[in-house]
């Protein structure tokens, strides 16, 4: 494979060694631009996951006992290493996912470094608490690491999600086994090399690409794994909860979404069009927080749509390595077919395709996983307005009153991200409170930051990544009672 600045890592990373899978199997990794084979990587199965968990388990006591500042220093070094290899990592991520290079270079890689740096800085600032209890006693609470954390990530932002999962787990003294998605393991494997280079002790981070029903399932049910941090679909999230019952491990779930993006009549329509296009078309719509349901006030709906459709039609589709490309291919042929199947669902349901709805005509893109930006006027109760399409596919519905906007925004089983556009400050805050979502953006969309909690409610899962919330998710509280000078009641004293 060329264009990434070097050979691509293809072996499992277990206990500090780079090894083949025990059964010798491999996974073909495809280039979504033309479906050619980019690389073959070792395919971890249950026995390889067992080896990785054993390595993480063995590394845990020393890692947990290491001074927090030292753990932090390694994470800071990793952040520096990601930045030093930014160009290479951006190319690798682009070739593996189809995500345009201008985005991986400007967003994914810098955000990955920023997340490692944030949690590196936090490692020695995780404080306990002293609780005001009855006189004569001191009660303090310490936060302890859990043990081995299994991290299972999807294919839409593979590198960035590694940092979201590894950052808080490692900072707080846990060791990890990371299972990247089978479609997009390349940046995680390269990250494993950087992790070794900057000096993490062997076994603290293990990376085992493999298929969900084999490697992922084994990690989720493994008795020596203390927690699974999962990002992926709601259906898989349910399976992970079931598998976790073996040892009652802790589970954190970042699942699907169907984000409402609400444009009120007083909004700055230019800003709203631009932000709404980013909300749905960035990363080809393959984002759990995508603004995939546009709710437009009926007074401005047509004016908004005129410009929005023009913008959607003007988005430059092309080779993801071309810096002028604004939208690349979807990440896999299966996923392209799934997204296109929703166009048929929309037509069967009587929805109106306002633009897009197919693959682009350009013969240079014919072998790849490209889908046009697609805008569909749909009934809010229809399948296309309820189910997560996870592509450049947005439904449009109109509303009249604020109450109607809230009812429509909350009318799905998901509760992850939501956006709203208005110049009315009081409405903005009222709506933020009323929307059932883990994250709300006012006059913007899809902002994330390592310090700001990320996660959802309802069928979007539970638990939070990022910020101090993530530190709590990665640790257990231990309450310690000290009798300083309390007179104990006699209880069972005799004589
Ligand atoms: P997916 O659930 O199919 O796969 C996600 C990961 O789970 C992959 O690594 C896969 O191999 C693994 N997996 C599959 N079956 C498994 C099993 N039985 N046991 C253990 N692991 C298993 O999801 P996907 O299609 O790769 O990703 C897209 C989904 O992820 C969308 O629904 C999207 O909304 C969601 N997502 C959510 C967030 C969030 O933060 N809430 C972020 C990004 C993506």
XYZ file of C-alpha atoms and ligand atoms in Angstrom:
539
model
C 0.000 0.000 0.000
C 1.351 3.419 -0.896
C 0.544 6.997 -0.029
C 0.723 6.606 3.712
C 4.391 7.348 4.180
C 5.421 3.780 5.015
C 4.539 0.148 5.403
C 1.219 -0.514 7.070
C 1.028 -2.446 10.320
C -0.928 -5.654 9.811
C -0.292 -7.799 12.889
C -2.104 -8.056 16.184
C -0.543 -6.082 19.016
C -0.503 -8.295 22.114
C 1.673 -7.885 25.194
C 4.038 -5.528 23.382
C 4.638 -7.946 20.487
C 3.302 -7.753 16.961
C 2.042 -11.241 16.159
C 0.021 -13.231 13.667
C -3.346 -14.632 14.666
C -3.098 -18.132 16.154
C -5.369 -19.599 13.481
C -3.505 -17.664 10.789
C -6.601 -15.953 9.434
C -6.558 -12.519 7.804
C -9.049 -9.766 6.997
C -9.000 -8.017 3.616
C -9.218 -4.275 4.055
C -10.774 -2.498 1.070
C -10.197 0.954 -0.381
C -13.717 2.438 -0.551
C -12.741 4.591 -3.534
C -12.572 1.618 -5.882
C -13.042 -1.474 -3.688
C -9.490 -2.680 -4.365
C -7.629 -4.460 -1.546
C -5.584 -2.016 0.528
C -4.091 -4.443 3.026
C -4.545 -7.791 4.709
C -4.419 -7.728 8.479
C -4.302 -10.556 10.992
C -7.779 -11.590 12.108
C -8.099 -12.041 15.863
C -10.425 -14.799 17.012
C -11.474 -15.855 20.499
C -8.110 -17.420 21.353
C -6.257 -14.249 20.337
C -8.628 -12.124 22.407
C -7.888 -14.447 25.336
C -4.159 -13.831 24.855
C -4.719 -10.077 24.721
C -6.878 -10.093 27.854
C -4.248 -12.180 29.657
C -1.565 -9.646 28.675
C -3.717 -6.727 29.847
C -4.545 -8.545 33.056
C -0.865 -9.206 33.787
C 0.047 -5.572 33.070
C -2.691 -4.142 35.268
C -1.150 -4.160 38.784
C 2.028 -2.328 37.773
C 0.188 0.140 35.542
C -2.378 0.920 38.225
C 0.424 1.405 40.781
C 2.473 3.685 38.524
C 2.404 7.330 39.676
C -0.462 9.015 37.861
C 1.851 11.732 36.547
C 3.941 9.049 34.824
C 0.889 7.574 33.138
C -0.039 11.092 32.099
C 3.431 11.700 30.694
C 3.101 8.664 28.418
C -0.261 9.900 27.154
C 1.246 13.328 26.488
C 4.072 11.668 24.572
C 1.491 9.734 22.569
C -0.288 13.009 21.734
C 3.051 14.390 20.489
C 3.666 11.230 18.444
C 0.235 11.480 16.814
C 1.034 15.072 15.858
C 4.498 14.142 14.593
C 2.862 11.513 12.326
C -0.204 13.593 11.534
C 0.187 13.520 7.778
C 0.766 9.783 7.655
C -2.167 9.042 9.983
C -4.513 11.337 8.051
C -3.618 9.578 4.783
C -4.061 6.154 6.353
C -7.439 7.061 7.837
C -8.599 8.575 4.558
C -7.618 5.568 2.498
C -9.207 3.140 4.928
C -12.472 5.023 5.600
C -13.015 7.221 2.516
C -13.264 10.228 4.767
C -11.819 13.209 2.790
C -8.217 14.056 3.602
C -9.083 17.669 4.268
C -11.274 16.466 7.152
C -9.002 13.763 8.560
C -6.099 16.257 8.482
C -8.076 19.133 9.983
C -10.346 17.272 12.402
C -9.777 13.561 13.079
C -6.041 13.587 13.687
C -5.852 16.868 15.673
C -8.820 15.745 17.771
C -7.096 12.431 18.455
C -3.968 14.211 19.678
C -6.066 16.679 21.692
C -7.912 13.853 23.441
C -4.723 12.013 24.428
C -3.305 15.334 25.629
C -6.414 16.195 27.623
C -6.442 12.862 29.453
C -2.658 12.931 29.816
C -3.058 16.231 31.636
C -5.895 14.869 33.703
C -4.144 11.712 34.933
C -2.745 13.301 38.114
C -5.760 15.515 38.747
C -8.272 12.801 39.503
C -9.126 13.699 43.064
C -11.191 11.885 45.609
C -13.463 13.531 48.145
C -13.912 13.973 51.854
C -17.530 13.515 52.869
C -18.959 15.478 55.823
C -20.175 12.571 57.984
C -20.959 12.365 61.690
C -18.480 13.760 64.213
C -15.603 11.518 65.210
C -15.268 9.914 61.761
C -13.313 10.748 58.665
C -14.860 9.425 55.476
C -12.915 9.747 52.254
C -13.590 8.471 48.761
C -10.910 7.342 46.352
C -11.352 6.518 42.692
C -9.837 3.185 41.730
C -9.264 1.759 38.259
C -11.528 -1.093 37.209
C -9.002 -3.488 35.677
C -9.023 -4.559 32.012
C -11.215 -2.329 29.849
C -12.348 -3.774 26.518
C -12.853 -1.077 23.902
C -14.951 -1.932 20.842
C -15.117 0.754 18.155
C -16.954 1.201 14.839
C -15.625 2.186 11.439
C -16.804 5.753 11.061
C -14.099 7.591 13.059
C -11.701 4.753 13.895
C -8.630 6.700 14.999
C -10.453 9.379 16.949
C -12.571 6.808 18.791
C -9.389 4.991 19.873
C -8.381 8.136 21.744
C -11.849 8.584 23.254
C -11.729 5.040 24.625
C -8.060 4.712 25.540
C -7.515 8.226 26.953
C -9.709 8.040 30.069
C -9.129 4.314 30.650
C -5.332 4.617 30.635
C -5.149 7.906 32.532
C -6.995 6.335 35.449
C -4.854 3.187 35.611
C -6.807 0.618 33.608
C -5.208 -1.580 30.975
C -6.965 -2.114 27.656
C -7.830 -4.454 24.826
C -9.004 -2.519 21.785
C -10.995 -4.202 19.026
C -11.197 -1.971 15.965
C -13.932 -2.522 13.404
C -13.048 -5.215 10.880
C -13.545 -2.715 8.037
C -11.083 -0.101 9.326
C -8.255 -1.489 11.461
C -5.304 0.324 9.866
C -5.012 3.503 11.926
C -5.510 1.565 15.183
C -2.684 -0.808 14.283
C -0.408 2.100 13.434
C -1.383 3.706 16.720
C -0.358 0.484 18.485
C 3.130 0.927 17.006
C 3.302 4.526 18.223
C 2.105 3.402 21.663
C 5.011 0.942 21.828
C 7.475 3.540 20.517
C 6.643 6.175 23.125
C 7.252 3.659 25.903
C 3.960 2.275 27.205
C 4.753 -0.935 29.100
C 3.894 -4.159 27.236
C 0.309 -5.319 27.711
C -1.103 -1.940 28.770
C -2.661 -1.472 25.313
C -3.440 -4.472 23.100
C -5.035 -4.125 19.657
C -6.907 -7.056 18.104
C -8.813 -6.440 14.862
C -11.431 -9.101 14.277
C -15.059 -9.670 13.454
C -17.806 -8.698 15.868
C -19.495 -12.082 16.404
C -16.137 -13.772 17.131
C -13.504 -11.395 18.555
C -15.960 -8.744 19.762
C -18.286 -11.257 21.348
C -15.411 -12.970 23.179
C -14.197 -9.663 24.579
C -17.706 -8.772 25.740
C -18.190 -12.069 27.568
C -14.625 -12.504 28.884
C -14.627 -13.064 32.659
C -11.392 -11.103 33.173
C -12.672 -7.963 31.455
C -14.013 -5.451 33.968
C -15.726 -3.099 31.542
C -16.691 -2.792 27.884
C -16.657 0.680 26.381
C -18.635 0.280 23.171
C -19.455 2.532 20.249
C -21.604 1.085 17.501
C -25.125 0.168 16.570
C -27.999 -0.227 19.005
C -28.507 -3.866 17.973
C -24.892 -4.750 18.801
C -25.121 -2.748 22.033
C -27.925 -5.053 23.183
C -25.805 -8.122 22.421
C -22.953 -6.676 24.436
C -25.187 -6.074 27.434
C -26.301 -9.716 27.240
C -22.711 -10.977 26.948
C -21.622 -8.773 29.857
C -23.903 -10.708 32.199
C -21.306 -13.511 32.452
C -19.352 -11.538 35.077
C -21.607 -8.488 35.469
C -18.990 -6.291 33.867
C -19.650 -2.603 33.537
C -20.879 -1.490 30.095
C -20.788 1.932 28.486
C -22.810 2.302 25.292
C -22.491 4.983 22.604
C -25.099 3.840 20.091
C -27.068 5.127 17.153
C -28.863 8.421 16.665
C -31.412 10.257 14.543
C -30.533 13.853 15.351
C -33.138 16.569 14.950
C -31.836 19.820 13.506
C -34.489 22.502 13.990
C -34.580 25.783 12.060
C -36.863 28.443 13.569
C -38.357 31.293 11.563
C -36.042 33.889 13.118
C -32.830 31.970 12.334
C -29.930 33.341 10.309
C -30.808 31.169 7.309
C -27.393 31.340 5.668
C -25.674 30.129 8.807
C -28.364 27.509 9.335
C -27.993 26.147 5.785
C -24.250 25.909 6.078
C -24.380 24.328 9.550
C -27.142 21.946 8.541
C -25.152 20.755 5.527
C -22.177 20.068 7.809
C -24.518 18.343 10.269
C -25.544 15.725 7.722
C -22.963 15.611 4.940
C -19.703 15.714 6.907
C -18.097 12.239 6.794
C -20.777 11.255 4.238
C -23.352 11.327 7.011
C -21.687 8.418 8.783
C -21.924 9.948 12.217
C -24.072 8.920 15.137
C -24.687 12.597 15.933
C -25.533 13.542 12.326
C -28.399 16.004 11.962
C -30.400 13.578 9.860
C -33.850 15.079 10.458
C -34.293 18.679 9.349
C -37.295 20.301 11.019
C -38.136 23.607 9.355
C -40.536 26.295 10.491
C -43.151 26.507 7.741
C -42.695 30.275 7.252
C -39.083 29.808 6.128
C -39.102 26.227 4.892
C -39.148 26.956 1.167
C -36.625 29.801 1.378
C -34.321 27.628 3.486
C -34.704 24.658 1.154
C -33.968 26.615 -2.034
C -30.490 27.461 -0.799
C -29.971 24.175 1.029
C -30.723 22.033 -2.027
C -28.432 24.198 -4.131
C -25.698 23.730 -1.527
C -26.259 19.953 -1.394
C -26.025 19.691 -5.198
C -22.802 21.706 -5.234
C -20.897 19.473 -2.780
C -17.797 18.157 -4.541
C -17.694 14.355 -4.540
C -14.380 12.786 -5.435
C -11.299 10.832 -4.509
C -10.886 11.315 -0.768
C -7.157 12.074 -1.095
C -7.900 14.999 -3.432
C -7.809 18.099 -1.235
C -10.659 19.720 -3.159
C -12.990 16.790 -2.334
C -15.753 17.656 0.125
C -17.436 14.260 0.166
C -15.739 10.905 -0.336
C -17.139 7.397 -0.665
C -19.027 5.646 2.108
C -16.793 3.246 3.991
C -17.912 -0.072 2.492
C -19.905 -1.452 -0.444
C -22.362 -3.122 1.970
C -22.996 0.158 3.660
C -23.443 2.020 0.350
C -26.067 -0.555 -0.654
C -27.790 -0.202 2.705
C -27.973 3.580 2.375
C -29.276 3.331 -1.197
C -31.890 0.816 -0.070
C -33.403 3.608 2.031
C -34.074 5.577 -1.154
C -36.350 2.755 -2.237
C -37.949 2.681 1.222
C -38.566 6.426 0.931
C -40.208 6.056 -2.494
C -42.328 3.128 -1.294
C -43.473 5.248 1.627
C -44.529 8.081 -0.683
C -41.705 10.436 0.294
C -40.431 13.010 -2.189
C -36.739 12.926 -3.178
C -35.801 16.601 -3.407
C -32.238 15.955 -4.552
C -29.816 13.044 -4.852
C -31.027 9.515 -4.278
C -28.393 7.611 -6.209
C -24.732 7.126 -6.980
C -23.004 9.946 -8.877
C -22.787 9.751 -12.703
C -19.043 10.477 -12.787
C -17.412 7.356 -14.343
C -14.255 7.940 -12.242
C -16.292 7.129 -9.145
C -18.218 4.190 -10.586
C -16.228 1.445 -8.827
C -16.453 3.084 -5.422
C -18.922 3.468 -2.564
C -20.178 6.937 -3.486
C -23.680 8.208 -2.746
C -25.009 11.641 -3.687
C -26.123 14.094 -0.996
C -29.779 13.156 -0.637
C -32.633 15.262 0.728
C -36.068 13.710 1.185
C -39.375 15.296 2.207
C -40.874 12.646 4.485
C -43.634 11.979 6.948
C -42.100 12.186 10.453
C -43.558 8.791 11.365
C -42.139 7.074 8.270
C -39.246 4.625 8.446
C -36.784 6.992 6.771
C -37.538 9.613 9.421
C -37.301 7.105 12.280
C -34.485 4.691 11.413
C -30.811 5.573 11.380
C -29.661 5.598 7.733
C -26.081 6.580 8.617
C -25.386 8.170 5.244
C -25.702 11.492 3.382
C -29.460 11.246 3.670
C -31.590 13.836 5.451
C -35.361 14.013 5.866
C -37.281 17.289 5.861
C -40.444 18.017 7.832
C -42.129 21.314 8.692
C -43.642 22.570 11.941
C -45.732 25.547 13.063
C -45.277 26.085 16.825
C -42.461 25.644 19.333
C -44.443 22.870 21.002
C -44.716 21.048 17.677
C -40.969 21.435 17.132
C -40.249 19.829 20.511
C -42.718 17.008 19.918
C -41.184 16.241 16.513
C -37.606 16.547 17.754
C -38.319 14.046 20.532
C -40.380 11.664 18.415
C -37.774 8.947 17.873
C -36.441 6.191 20.085
C -32.978 7.792 20.024
C -31.631 10.644 22.150
C -28.089 11.518 21.141
C -27.547 14.916 19.452
C -29.893 17.745 18.475
C -29.392 21.202 17.003
C -31.413 24.379 16.757
C -31.109 27.660 14.909
C -32.716 30.805 16.311
C -31.863 34.382 17.273
C -34.222 34.247 20.275
C -32.054 33.595 23.319
C -34.837 32.529 25.589
C -36.276 30.108 23.027
C -32.804 28.660 22.505
C -32.451 27.739 26.171
C -36.042 26.515 26.461
C -35.514 24.209 23.507
C -32.161 22.961 24.814
C -33.923 21.939 27.995
C -36.882 20.365 26.185
C -34.963 18.247 23.659
C -34.400 14.668 24.757
C -30.738 14.384 23.805
C -27.353 13.996 25.430
C -25.960 16.936 23.454
C -27.623 20.081 22.074
C -25.998 22.601 19.757
C -27.425 26.115 19.484
C -26.608 27.931 16.232
C -24.002 25.300 15.414
C -23.915 21.538 15.073
C -21.629 18.616 15.915
C -19.143 20.425 18.141
C -17.077 18.056 20.277
C -14.264 18.695 22.734
C -12.338 16.325 25.021
C -13.601 18.240 28.057
C -17.302 18.102 27.180
C -19.386 15.004 28.007
C -20.424 12.975 24.964
C -23.199 10.393 24.954
C -26.903 9.834 24.743
C -30.080 8.566 26.255
C -32.864 6.170 25.203
C -31.779 3.830 22.386
C -28.628 5.940 21.942
C -27.160 4.246 24.990
C -25.857 5.243 28.379
C -22.663 6.514 29.951
C -20.520 9.420 28.826
C -17.173 9.770 27.148
C -14.870 12.783 27.599
C -14.339 15.148 30.482
C -14.615 14.293 34.161
C -17.628 12.134 33.348
C -15.318 9.764 31.476
C -13.021 9.528 34.489
C -15.947 8.446 36.622
C -16.943 5.883 33.992
C -13.424 4.428 34.063
C -13.140 4.165 37.846
C -14.940 2.818 40.868
C -15.525 4.855 44.025
C -14.126 3.385 47.222
C -15.439 4.824 50.479
C -13.099 4.557 53.477
C -14.294 5.150 57.064
C -11.808 6.089 59.780
C -12.738 6.243 63.420
C -10.779 9.303 64.509
C -12.139 9.824 68.028
C -15.709 8.612 68.013
C -17.225 6.953 71.054
C -18.616 3.749 69.653
C -21.907 2.637 71.174
C -21.404 -0.556 73.167
C -23.236 -2.815 70.666
C -22.377 -6.255 72.000
C -19.802 -5.266 74.665
C -20.085 -7.477 77.727
C -19.260 -6.525 81.314
P -21.653 -2.281 14.672
O -22.431 -2.326 15.927
O -21.974 -3.229 13.602
O -20.094 -2.500 14.965
C -19.400 -1.735 15.916
C -18.308 -2.593 16.501
O -18.899 -3.676 17.208
C -17.382 -3.219 15.479
O -16.069 -3.236 15.987
C -17.921 -4.640 15.357
O -16.959 -5.566 14.939
C -18.341 -4.904 16.779
N -19.333 -5.959 16.937
C -20.276 -6.380 16.055
N -20.984 -7.413 16.581
C -20.492 -7.629 17.825
C -20.814 -8.537 18.872
N -21.778 -9.448 18.746
N -20.116 -8.467 20.019
C -19.150 -7.558 20.179
N -18.780 -6.675 19.221
C -19.450 -6.704 18.060
O -21.738 -0.786 14.211
P -21.127 -0.163 12.888
O -22.038 -0.439 11.759
O -19.698 -0.567 12.761
O -21.119 1.385 13.271
C -22.159 2.209 12.986
C -23.034 2.406 14.206
O -22.266 2.993 15.258
C -24.175 3.364 13.958
O -25.350 2.882 14.537
C -23.728 4.620 14.671
O -24.741 5.469 15.064
C -22.985 4.074 15.818
N -22.083 5.081 16.366
C -22.375 5.625 17.590
C -21.570 6.615 18.111
C -21.864 7.229 19.455
O -20.937 7.801 20.039
N -23.071 7.169 19.977
C -20.465 7.065 17.399
C -20.220 6.499 16.139
C -21.032 5.497 15.641
